[in-house]
PDB file of C-alpha atoms and ligand atoms in Angstrom:
ATOM      1  CA  UNK O   1     -18.360-205.342  53.851  1.00 85.00           C
ATOM      2  CA  UNK O   2     -19.011-207.359  50.807  1.00 89.00           C
ATOM      3  CA  UNK O   3     -20.969-205.610  48.006  1.00 93.00           C
ATOM      4  CA  UNK O   4     -23.446-207.529  45.750  1.00 95.00           C
ATOM      5  CA  UNK O   5     -24.953-206.400  42.509  1.00 96.00           C
ATOM      6  CA  UNK O   6     -28.239-208.133  41.580  1.00 97.00           C
ATOM      7  CA  UNK O   7     -28.877-208.204  37.855  1.00 98.00           C
ATOM      8  CA  UNK O   8     -32.715-208.303  37.281  1.00 98.00           C
ATOM      9  CA  UNK O   9     -34.403-208.741  33.941  1.00 98.00           C
ATOM     10  CA  UNK O  10     -36.128-211.254  31.591  1.00 98.00           C
ATOM     11  CA  UNK O  11     -34.492-214.231  29.970  1.00 98.00           C
ATOM     12  CA  UNK O  12     -32.335-213.124  27.011  1.00 98.00           C
ATOM     13  CA  UNK O  13     -32.133-209.480  27.874  1.00 98.00           C
ATOM     14  CA  UNK O  14     -28.269-209.683  28.320  1.00 98.00           C
ATOM     15  CA  UNK O  15     -27.714-210.356  31.977  1.00 98.00           C
ATOM     16  CA  UNK O  16     -25.012-213.003  31.375  1.00 98.00           C
ATOM     17  CA  UNK O  17     -23.261-210.842  28.811  1.00 97.00           C
ATOM     18  CA  UNK O  18     -23.257-207.842  31.018  1.00 97.00           C
ATOM     19  CA  UNK O  19     -22.392-209.791  34.303  1.00 97.00           C
ATOM     20  CA  UNK O  20     -19.189-211.122  32.614  1.00 95.00           C
ATOM     21  CA  UNK O  21     -18.123-207.537  31.582  1.00 95.00           C
ATOM     22  CA  UNK O  22     -18.938-206.147  34.954  1.00 93.00           C
ATOM     23  CA  UNK O  23     -17.236-208.909  36.762  1.00 93.00           C
ATOM     24  CA  UNK O  24     -14.065-208.045  34.781  1.00 91.00           C
ATOM     25  CA  UNK O  25     -14.238-204.344  35.535  1.00 89.00           C
ATOM     26  CA  UNK O  26     -15.181-204.685  39.285  1.00 85.00           C
ATOM     27  CA  UNK O  27     -12.949-207.819  39.849  1.00 88.00           C
ATOM     28  CA  UNK O  28     -15.975-209.544  41.469  1.00 91.00           C
ATOM     29  CA  UNK O  29     -17.098-213.085  41.156  1.00 95.00           C
ATOM     30  CA  UNK O  30     -19.889-213.774  38.703  1.00 96.00           C
ATOM     31  CA  UNK O  31     -22.495-216.069  40.023  1.00 97.00           C
ATOM     32  CA  UNK O  32     -24.884-217.333  37.482  1.00 97.00           C
ATOM     33  CA  UNK O  33     -27.471-219.753  38.899  1.00 98.00           C
ATOM     34  CA  UNK O  34     -28.222-220.878  35.343  1.00 97.00           C
ATOM     35  CA  UNK O  35     -24.519-221.672  34.727  1.00 96.00           C
ATOM     36  CA  UNK O  36     -24.345-223.505  38.163  1.00 97.00           C
ATOM     37  CA  UNK O  37     -27.319-225.679  37.236  1.00 97.00           C
ATOM     38  CA  UNK O  38     -25.778-226.367  33.761  1.00 96.00           C
ATOM     39  CA  UNK O  39     -22.472-227.387  35.334  1.00 95.00           C
ATOM     40  CA  UNK O  40     -24.320-229.684  37.633  1.00 96.00           C
ATOM     41  CA  UNK O  41     -26.130-231.231  34.690  1.00 95.00           C
ATOM     42  CA  UNK O  42     -22.957-231.781  32.813  1.00 94.00           C
ATOM     43  CA  UNK O  43     -21.390-233.460  35.715  1.00 96.00           C
ATOM     44  CA  UNK O  44     -24.362-235.527  36.287  1.00 96.00           C
ATOM     45  CA  UNK O  45     -24.722-234.571  39.923  1.00 97.00           C
ATOM     46  CA  UNK O  46     -27.924-235.435  41.877  1.00 96.00           C
ATOM     47  CA  UNK O  47     -28.635-231.729  41.930  1.00 97.00           C
ATOM     48  CA  UNK O  48     -28.244-231.519  38.198  1.00 97.00           C
ATOM     49  CA  UNK O  49     -30.508-234.474  37.537  1.00 96.00           C
ATOM     50  CA  UNK O  50     -33.206-232.970  39.722  1.00 96.00           C
ATOM     51  CA  UNK O  51     -32.748-229.470  38.210  1.00 97.00           C
ATOM     52  CA  UNK O  52     -32.818-230.783  34.643  1.00 97.00           C
ATOM     53  CA  UNK O  53     -36.443-231.858  34.729  1.00 95.00           C
ATOM     54  CA  UNK O  54     -37.559-228.214  35.463  1.00 98.00           C
ATOM     55  CA  UNK O  55     -34.995-226.463  33.298  1.00 97.00           C
ATOM     56  CA  UNK O  56     -35.876-228.448  30.188  1.00 95.00           C
ATOM     57  CA  UNK O  57     -39.568-227.521  30.579  1.00 95.00           C
ATOM     58  CA  UNK O  58     -38.711-223.802  31.133  1.00 97.00           C
ATOM     59  CA  UNK O  59     -39.900-223.880  34.737  1.00 98.00           C
ATOM     60  CA  UNK O  60     -38.021-222.641  37.744  1.00 98.00           C
ATOM     61  CA  UNK O  61     -36.165-225.106  39.786  1.00 98.00           C
ATOM     62  CA  UNK O  62     -37.797-225.131  43.333  1.00 98.00           C
ATOM     63  CA  UNK O  63     -36.638-222.484  45.839  1.00 98.00           C
ATOM     64  CA  UNK O  64     -35.051-224.810  48.316  1.00 97.00           C
ATOM     65  CA  UNK O  65     -32.741-226.464  45.911  1.00 97.00           C
ATOM     66  CA  UNK O  66     -31.852-223.130  44.383  1.00 98.00           C
ATOM     67  CA  UNK O  67     -31.268-221.296  47.663  1.00 98.00           C
ATOM     68  CA  UNK O  68     -29.074-224.104  48.902  1.00 97.00           C
ATOM     69  CA  UNK O  69     -26.902-224.084  45.737  1.00 98.00           C
ATOM     70  CA  UNK O  70     -26.384-220.356  45.924  1.00 98.00           C
ATOM     71  CA  UNK O  71     -25.665-220.456  49.690  1.00 96.00           C
ATOM     72  CA  UNK O  72     -22.905-222.857  49.119  1.00 96.00           C
ATOM     73  CA  UNK O  73     -21.533-220.706  46.312  1.00 96.00           C
ATOM     74  CA  UNK O  74     -21.624-217.498  48.349  1.00 95.00           C
ATOM     75  CA  UNK O  75     -19.662-219.171  51.078  1.00 93.00           C
ATOM     76  CA  UNK O  76     -16.555-219.561  48.843  1.00 94.00           C
ATOM     77  CA  UNK O  77     -13.598-217.297  49.348  1.00 93.00           C
ATOM     78  CA  UNK O  78     -13.886-215.572  45.996  1.00 93.00           C
ATOM     79  CA  UNK O  79     -17.137-213.976  47.167  1.00 93.00           C
ATOM     80  CA  UNK O  80     -15.430-212.329  50.194  1.00 91.00           C
ATOM     81  CA  UNK O  81     -15.416-208.755  48.618  1.00 89.00           C
ATOM     82  CA  UNK O  82     -18.808-209.352  46.792  1.00 91.00           C
ATOM     83  CA  UNK O  83     -20.272-210.754  43.723  1.00 95.00           C
ATOM     84  CA  UNK O  84     -22.417-210.159  40.756  1.00 97.00           C
ATOM     85  CA  UNK O  85     -25.664-212.164  40.914  1.00 98.00           C
ATOM     86  CA  UNK O  86     -27.048-213.192  37.555  1.00 98.00           C
ATOM     87  CA  UNK O  87     -30.355-214.968  37.587  1.00 98.00           C
ATOM     88  CA  UNK O  88     -30.772-215.156  41.354  1.00 98.00           C
ATOM     89  CA  UNK O  89     -33.057-214.198  43.024  1.00 98.00           C
ATOM     90  CA  UNK O  90     -35.937-215.074  40.769  1.00 98.00           C
ATOM     91  CA  UNK O  91     -38.767-215.295  43.346  1.00 98.00           C
ATOM     92  CA  UNK O  92     -39.887-213.345  46.425  1.00 98.00           C
ATOM     93  CA  UNK O  93     -38.849-216.368  48.613  1.00 98.00           C
ATOM     94  CA  UNK O  94     -35.307-216.300  47.105  1.00 98.00           C
ATOM     95  CA  UNK O  95     -35.165-212.626  47.584  1.00 98.00           C
ATOM     96  CA  UNK O  96     -35.890-212.991  51.307  1.00 97.00           C
ATOM     97  CA  UNK O  97     -33.380-215.910  51.532  1.00 98.00           C
ATOM     98  CA  UNK O  98     -30.709-213.606  49.934  1.00 98.00           C
ATOM     99  CA  UNK O  99     -31.277-210.968  52.566  1.00 97.00           C
ATOM    100  CA  UNK O 100     -30.711-213.580  55.326  1.00 96.00           C
ATOM    101  CA  UNK O 101     -27.579-214.899  53.524  1.00 95.00           C
ATOM    102  CA  UNK O 102     -26.131-211.352  53.213  1.00 94.00           C
ATOM    103  CA  UNK O 103     -26.714-210.703  56.871  1.00 93.00           C
ATOM    104  CA  UNK O 104     -24.847-213.972  57.634  1.00 91.00           C
ATOM    105  CA  UNK O 105     -21.997-213.277  55.281  1.00 87.00           C
ATOM    106  CA  UNK O 106     -21.674-209.454  56.131  1.00 90.00           C
ATOM    107  CA  UNK O 107     -22.796-208.379  52.733  1.00 93.00           C
ATOM    108  CA  UNK O 108     -25.091-205.836  51.312  1.00 94.00           C
ATOM    109  CA  UNK O 109     -26.814-205.088  47.967  1.00 95.00           C
ATOM    110  CA  UNK O 110     -25.185-202.118  46.224  1.00 92.00           C
ATOM    111  CA  UNK O 111     -27.403-201.685  43.217  1.00 95.00           C
ATOM    112  CA  UNK O 112     -30.109-203.748  41.361  1.00 97.00           C
ATOM    113  CA  UNK O 113     -29.809-202.989  37.734  1.00 97.00           C
ATOM    114  CA  UNK O 114     -33.180-203.884  35.980  1.00 98.00           C
ATOM    115  CA  UNK O 115     -32.499-204.515  32.239  1.00 98.00           C
ATOM    116  CA  UNK O 116     -35.499-204.446  30.036  1.00 98.00           C
ATOM    117  CA  UNK O 117     -36.562-205.189  26.458  1.00 98.00           C
ATOM    118  CA  UNK O 118     -39.714-205.996  24.617  1.00 97.00           C
ATOM    119  CA  UNK O 119     -40.638-209.651  24.275  1.00 96.00           C
ATOM    120  CA  UNK O 120     -39.833-209.657  20.460  1.00 96.00           C
ATOM    121  CA  UNK O 121     -36.283-208.632  21.228  1.00 97.00           C
ATOM    122  CA  UNK O 122     -36.001-211.353  23.859  1.00 97.00           C
ATOM    123  CA  UNK O 123     -37.116-213.990  21.461  1.00 96.00           C
ATOM    124  CA  UNK O 124     -34.755-212.896  18.754  1.00 96.00           C
ATOM    125  CA  UNK O 125     -31.918-212.905  21.154  1.00 97.00           C
ATOM    126  CA  UNK O 126     -32.608-216.222  22.773  1.00 97.00           C
ATOM    127  CA  UNK O 127     -33.233-218.086  19.501  1.00 95.00           C
ATOM    128  CA  UNK O 128     -29.905-216.941  18.117  1.00 96.00           C
ATOM    129  CA  UNK O 129     -27.791-217.579  21.256  1.00 97.00           C
ATOM    130  CA  UNK O 130     -24.933-219.963  21.205  1.00 97.00           C
ATOM    131  CA  UNK O 131     -23.304-221.025  24.371  1.00 96.00           C
ATOM    132  CA  UNK O 132     -19.752-222.328  24.908  1.00 96.00           C
ATOM    133  CA  UNK O 133     -19.750-225.851  26.225  1.00 93.00           C
ATOM    134  CA  UNK O 134     -16.800-225.491  28.643  1.00 92.00           C
ATOM    135  CA  UNK O 135     -17.147-222.068  30.267  1.00 91.00           C
ATOM    136  CA  UNK O 136     -20.586-220.682  29.231  1.00 93.00           C
ATOM    137  CA  UNK O 137     -19.248-217.822  27.088  1.00 95.00           C
ATOM    138  CA  UNK O 138     -22.088-216.229  25.239  1.00 96.00           C
ATOM    139  CA  UNK O 139     -22.464-215.556  21.447  1.00 97.00           C
ATOM    140  CA  UNK O 140     -25.218-214.600  19.045  1.00 97.00           C
ATOM    141  CA  UNK O 141     -25.558-215.937  15.502  1.00 96.00           C
ATOM    142  CA  UNK O 142     -26.183-212.291  14.302  1.00 96.00           C
ATOM    143  CA  UNK O 143     -25.423-209.718  16.972  1.00 96.00           C
ATOM    144  CA  UNK O 144     -22.193-211.206  18.382  1.00 95.00           C
ATOM    145  CA  UNK O 145     -21.059-214.036  16.204  1.00 97.00           C
ATOM    146  CA  UNK O 146     -17.835-216.071  17.050  1.00 97.00           C
ATOM    147  CA  UNK O 147     -14.885-215.592  14.564  1.00 97.00           C
ATOM    148  CA  UNK O 148     -15.230-219.184  13.511  1.00 97.00           C
ATOM    149  CA  UNK O 149     -18.647-220.906  13.221  1.00 95.00           C
ATOM    150  CA  UNK O 150     -19.459-223.070  16.173  1.00 96.00           C
ATOM    151  CA  UNK O 151     -16.153-222.442  18.084  1.00 97.00           C
ATOM    152  CA  UNK O 152     -15.685-220.296  21.140  1.00 98.00           C
ATOM    153  CA  UNK O 153     -13.174-217.380  20.537  1.00 97.00           C
ATOM    154  CA  UNK O 154     -11.955-217.471  24.002  1.00 96.00           C
ATOM    155  CA  UNK O 155     -11.389-221.119  24.874  1.00 96.00           C
ATOM    156  CA  UNK O 156     -11.798-223.001  21.481  1.00 97.00           C
ATOM    157  CA  UNK O 157     -14.531-225.250  22.880  1.00 96.00           C
ATOM    158  CA  UNK O 158     -17.735-226.036  20.793  1.00 97.00           C
ATOM    159  CA  UNK O 159     -20.718-223.808  20.890  1.00 97.00           C
ATOM    160  CA  UNK O 160     -24.130-225.261  21.346  1.00 96.00           C
ATOM    161  CA  UNK O 161     -27.793-224.236  21.393  1.00 95.00           C
ATOM    162  CA  UNK O 162     -29.153-224.622  24.933  1.00 94.00           C
ATOM    163  CA  UNK O 163     -32.084-227.145  25.022  1.00 92.00           C
ATOM    164  CA  UNK O 164     -34.282-224.457  26.867  1.00 95.00           C
ATOM    165  CA  UNK O 165     -33.390-221.947  24.078  1.00 96.00           C
ATOM    166  CA  UNK O 166     -35.578-223.842  21.622  1.00 93.00           C
ATOM    167  CA  UNK O 167     -38.672-221.636  20.583  1.00 91.00           C
ATOM    168  CA  UNK O 168     -41.221-223.929  22.368  1.00 89.00           C
ATOM    169  CA  UNK O 169     -39.537-223.423  25.717  1.00 95.00           C
ATOM    170  CA  UNK O 170     -38.690-219.702  25.314  1.00 95.00           C
ATOM    171  CA  UNK O 171     -42.471-218.589  25.505  1.00 95.00           C
ATOM    172  CA  UNK O 172     -42.901-220.550  28.796  1.00 96.00           C
ATOM    173  CA  UNK O 173     -39.751-219.011  30.330  1.00 97.00           C
ATOM    174  CA  UNK O 174     -40.991-215.541  29.560  1.00 97.00           C
ATOM    175  CA  UNK O 175     -44.436-216.372  31.013  1.00 97.00           C
ATOM    176  CA  UNK O 176     -42.724-217.846  34.144  1.00 98.00           C
ATOM    177  CA  UNK O 177     -40.677-214.677  34.310  1.00 98.00           C
ATOM    178  CA  UNK O 178     -43.808-212.551  34.224  1.00 97.00           C
ATOM    179  CA  UNK O 179     -45.515-214.632  36.918  1.00 98.00           C
ATOM    180  CA  UNK O 180     -42.809-215.385  39.320  1.00 98.00           C
ATOM    181  CA  UNK O 181     -39.976-212.767  38.903  1.00 98.00           C
ATOM    182  CA  UNK O 182     -41.695-209.531  38.037  1.00 98.00           C
ATOM    183  CA  UNK O 183     -42.795-208.988  41.687  1.00 97.00           C
ATOM    184  CA  UNK O 184     -39.117-208.394  42.505  1.00 98.00           C
ATOM    185  CA  UNK O 185     -39.095-205.280  40.515  1.00 98.00           C
ATOM    186  CA  UNK O 186     -41.295-203.588  43.149  1.00 97.00           C
ATOM    187  CA  UNK O 187     -39.608-205.391  46.028  1.00 96.00           C
ATOM    188  CA  UNK O 188     -36.148-203.799  44.992  1.00 97.00           C
ATOM    189  CA  UNK O 189     -37.728-200.473  43.758  1.00 97.00           C
ATOM    190  CA  UNK O 190     -39.024-200.004  47.362  1.00 96.00           C
ATOM    191  CA  UNK O 191     -35.490-200.581  48.724  1.00 93.00           C
ATOM    192  CA  UNK O 192     -34.419-197.689  46.575  1.00 93.00           C
ATOM    193  CA  UNK O 193     -31.667-199.808  44.902  1.00 94.00           C
ATOM    194  CA  UNK O 194     -33.389-200.371  41.444  1.00 96.00           C
ATOM    195  CA  UNK O 195     -31.819-198.597  38.388  1.00 96.00           C
ATOM    196  CA  UNK O 196     -33.618-199.209  35.121  1.00 97.00           C
ATOM    197  CA  UNK O 197     -31.433-199.710  32.056  1.00 97.00           C
ATOM    198  CA  UNK O 198     -32.728-199.919  28.472  1.00 98.00           C
ATOM    199  CA  UNK O 199     -31.515-203.499  27.279  1.00 98.00           C
ATOM    200  CA  UNK O 200     -32.303-202.860  23.648  1.00 98.00           C
ATOM    201  CA  UNK O 201     -29.114-200.702  23.249  1.00 98.00           C
ATOM    202  CA  UNK O 202     -25.842-202.095  22.198  1.00 97.00           C
ATOM    203  CA  UNK O 203     -23.839-204.247  24.406  1.00 97.00           C
ATOM    204  CA  UNK O 204     -21.376-201.425  24.867  1.00 97.00           C
ATOM    205  CA  UNK O 205     -23.981-198.735  25.709  1.00 98.00           C
ATOM    206  CA  UNK O 206     -25.686-201.134  28.279  1.00 98.00           C
ATOM    207  CA  UNK O 207     -22.401-201.773  29.914  1.00 96.00           C
ATOM    208  CA  UNK O 208     -21.588-198.192  30.085  1.00 95.00           C
ATOM    209  CA  UNK O 209     -24.809-197.393  31.847  1.00 95.00           C
ATOM    210  CA  UNK O 210     -24.360-200.264  34.170  1.00 94.00           C
ATOM    211  CA  UNK O 211     -20.971-199.340  35.129  1.00 91.00           C
ATOM    212  CA  UNK O 212     -21.870-195.790  35.984  1.00 90.00           C
ATOM    213  CA  UNK O 213     -24.822-197.101  37.903  1.00 89.00           C
ATOM    214  CA  UNK O 214     -22.879-199.365  40.110  1.00 85.00           C
ATOM    215  CA  UNK O 215     -19.395-198.105  40.340  1.00 60.00           C
ATOM    216  CA  UNK O 216     -19.349-195.311  42.882  1.00 59.00           C
TER     217      UNK O 216
HETATM  218  P1  LIG P 301     -29.561-213.542  29.728  1.00 72.28           P
HETATM  219  O1  LIG P 301     -28.367-213.781  30.607  1.00 72.28           O
HETATM  220  O2  LIG P 301     -30.228-212.231  30.157  1.00 72.28           O
HETATM  221  O3  LIG P 301     -30.449-214.681  29.325  1.00 72.28           O
HETATM  222  P2  LIG P 301     -27.637-213.241  27.511  1.00 72.28           P
HETATM  223  O4  LIG P 301     -26.511-212.322  28.099  1.00 72.28           O
HETATM  224  O5  LIG P 301     -27.313-214.682  27.481  1.00 72.28           O
HETATM  225  O6  LIG P 301     -28.909-212.962  28.205  1.00 72.28           O
HETATM  226  O7  LIG P 301     -27.955-212.781  26.104  1.00 72.28           O
HETATM  227  C1  LIG P 301     -28.871-213.326  25.265  1.00 72.28           C
HETATM  228  C2  LIG P 301     -28.440-213.219  23.766  1.00 72.28           C
HETATM  229  O8  LIG P 301     -28.557-211.926  23.424  1.00 72.28           O
HETATM  230  C3  LIG P 301     -27.008-213.802  23.537  1.00 72.28           C
HETATM  231  O9  LIG P 301     -27.068-214.396  22.335  1.00 72.28           O
HETATM  232  C4  LIG P 301     -26.148-212.443  23.531  1.00 72.28           C
HETATM  233  O10 LIG P 301     -25.017-212.584  22.654  1.00 72.28           O
HETATM  234  C5  LIG P 301     -27.252-211.483  22.970  1.00 72.28           C
HETATM  235  N1  LIG P 301     -27.034-210.136  23.500  1.00 72.28           N
HETATM  236  C6  LIG P 301     -26.803-209.746  24.799  1.00 72.28           C
HETATM  237  N2  LIG P 301     -26.772-208.382  24.836  1.00 72.28           N
HETATM  238  C7  LIG P 301     -27.149-207.959  23.685  1.00 72.28           C
HETATM  239  C8  LIG P 301     -27.221-206.507  23.147  1.00 72.28           C
HETATM  240  N3  LIG P 301     -27.170-205.581  23.887  1.00 72.28           N
HETATM  241  N4  LIG P 301     -27.545-206.474  21.826  1.00 72.28           N
HETATM  242  C9  LIG P 301     -27.638-207.544  20.962  1.00 72.28           C
HETATM  243  N5  LIG P 301     -27.609-208.773  21.423  1.00 72.28           N
HETATM  244  C10 LIG P 301     -27.255-208.963  22.662  1.00 72.28           C
HETATM  245  P1  LIG P 302     -30.665-218.889  32.871  1.00 72.28           P
HETATM  246  O1  LIG P 302     -29.367-219.406  32.626  1.00 72.28           O
HETATM  247  O2  LIG P 302     -30.583-217.770  33.863  1.00 72.28           O
HETATM  248  O3  LIG P 302     -31.471-218.533  31.671  1.00 72.28           O
HETATM  249  O4  LIG P 302     -31.494-220.017  33.651  1.00 72.28           O
HETATM  250  C1  LIG P 302     -31.784-221.309  32.928  1.00 72.28           C
HETATM  251  C2  LIG P 302     -32.749-222.065  33.864  1.00 72.28           C
HETATM  252  O5  LIG P 302     -32.214-222.462  34.983  1.00 72.28           O
HETATM  253  C3  LIG P 302     -34.071-221.255  34.135  1.00 72.28           C
HETATM  254  O6  LIG P 302     -35.047-221.312  33.090  1.00 72.28           O
HETATM  255  C4  LIG P 302     -34.554-222.084  35.281  1.00 72.28           C
HETATM  256  O7  LIG P 302     -35.176-223.303  35.018  1.00 72.28           O
HETATM  257  C5  LIG P 302     -33.228-222.419  36.104  1.00 72.28           C
HETATM  258  N1  LIG P 302     -32.896-221.402  36.950  1.00 72.28           N
HETATM  259  C6  LIG P 302     -31.842-220.374  36.952  1.00 72.28           C
HETATM  260  N2  LIG P 302     -31.904-219.567  37.999  1.00 72.28           N
HETATM  261  C7  LIG P 302     -32.934-219.961  38.742  1.00 72.28           C
HETATM  262  C8  LIG P 302     -33.444-219.449  39.956  1.00 72.28           C
HETATM  263  N3  LIG P 302     -32.940-218.381  40.690  1.00 72.28           N
HETATM  264  N4  LIG P 302     -34.515-220.156  40.471  1.00 72.28           N
HETATM  265  C9  LIG P 302     -35.064-221.182  39.963  1.00 72.28           C
HETATM  266  N5  LIG P 302     -34.624-221.579  38.728  1.00 72.28           N
HETATM  267  C10 LIG P 302     -33.546-221.018  38.168  1.00 72.28           C
END
């Protein structure tokens, strides 16, 4: 049976950073809904054009579009053993849809690590985030700087600041998280799968706690 890890937490808390580490350790696919949208935007697909209007404003892309995109991604062969879901689900409707998809793909949720940090920490992390243009590798101006300014250590492509990481949009994204995604904390707590992790710790400490929470 395929095993899925759902990373829950506010924007900027470190989900993408941790998902990449965990994916390496567990040899799982890393599915980031934000990365999938950004790839579609870069390739100027119809989905990308539609999603961009919401993303640039810091709002959530409508559930039906997001669920369709994830469904297609989960059906690919690299998810046969499972995957780490980063940024999906983000609404109760998406969480219900995930349950249905898992039933269909013979999968189950192993753990839901819930990474937390106060708003001031999130704002500091998001405003200093630099993202690799080719593959979405994640850096921070202060906390995780690249060896060479503006260049990804891993693939040499240029680093850019995401449009939705500008200060004006960040406050909207945090508000949207509090309004639409926070209900999932209780949803998964009730299922007994939620494990809280203090996201203010170092990247290494957070990943240590995550690994011991999910690797049985
Ligand atoms: P999310 O996917 O939750 O939005 P990211 O993984 O992209 O978050 O991290 C947001 C920013 O914070 C990035 O610039 C990243 O380098 C930095 N970051 C992630 N985890 C930590 C940490 N534990 N300590 C300091 N900075 C971190
Ligand atoms: P992220 O890369 O996770 O920070 O996501 C960037 C943006 O993509 C979000 O602010 C939303 O606009 C959109 N997005 C990502 N995941 C979802 C989702 N599960 N549901 C709706 N919109 C999403």
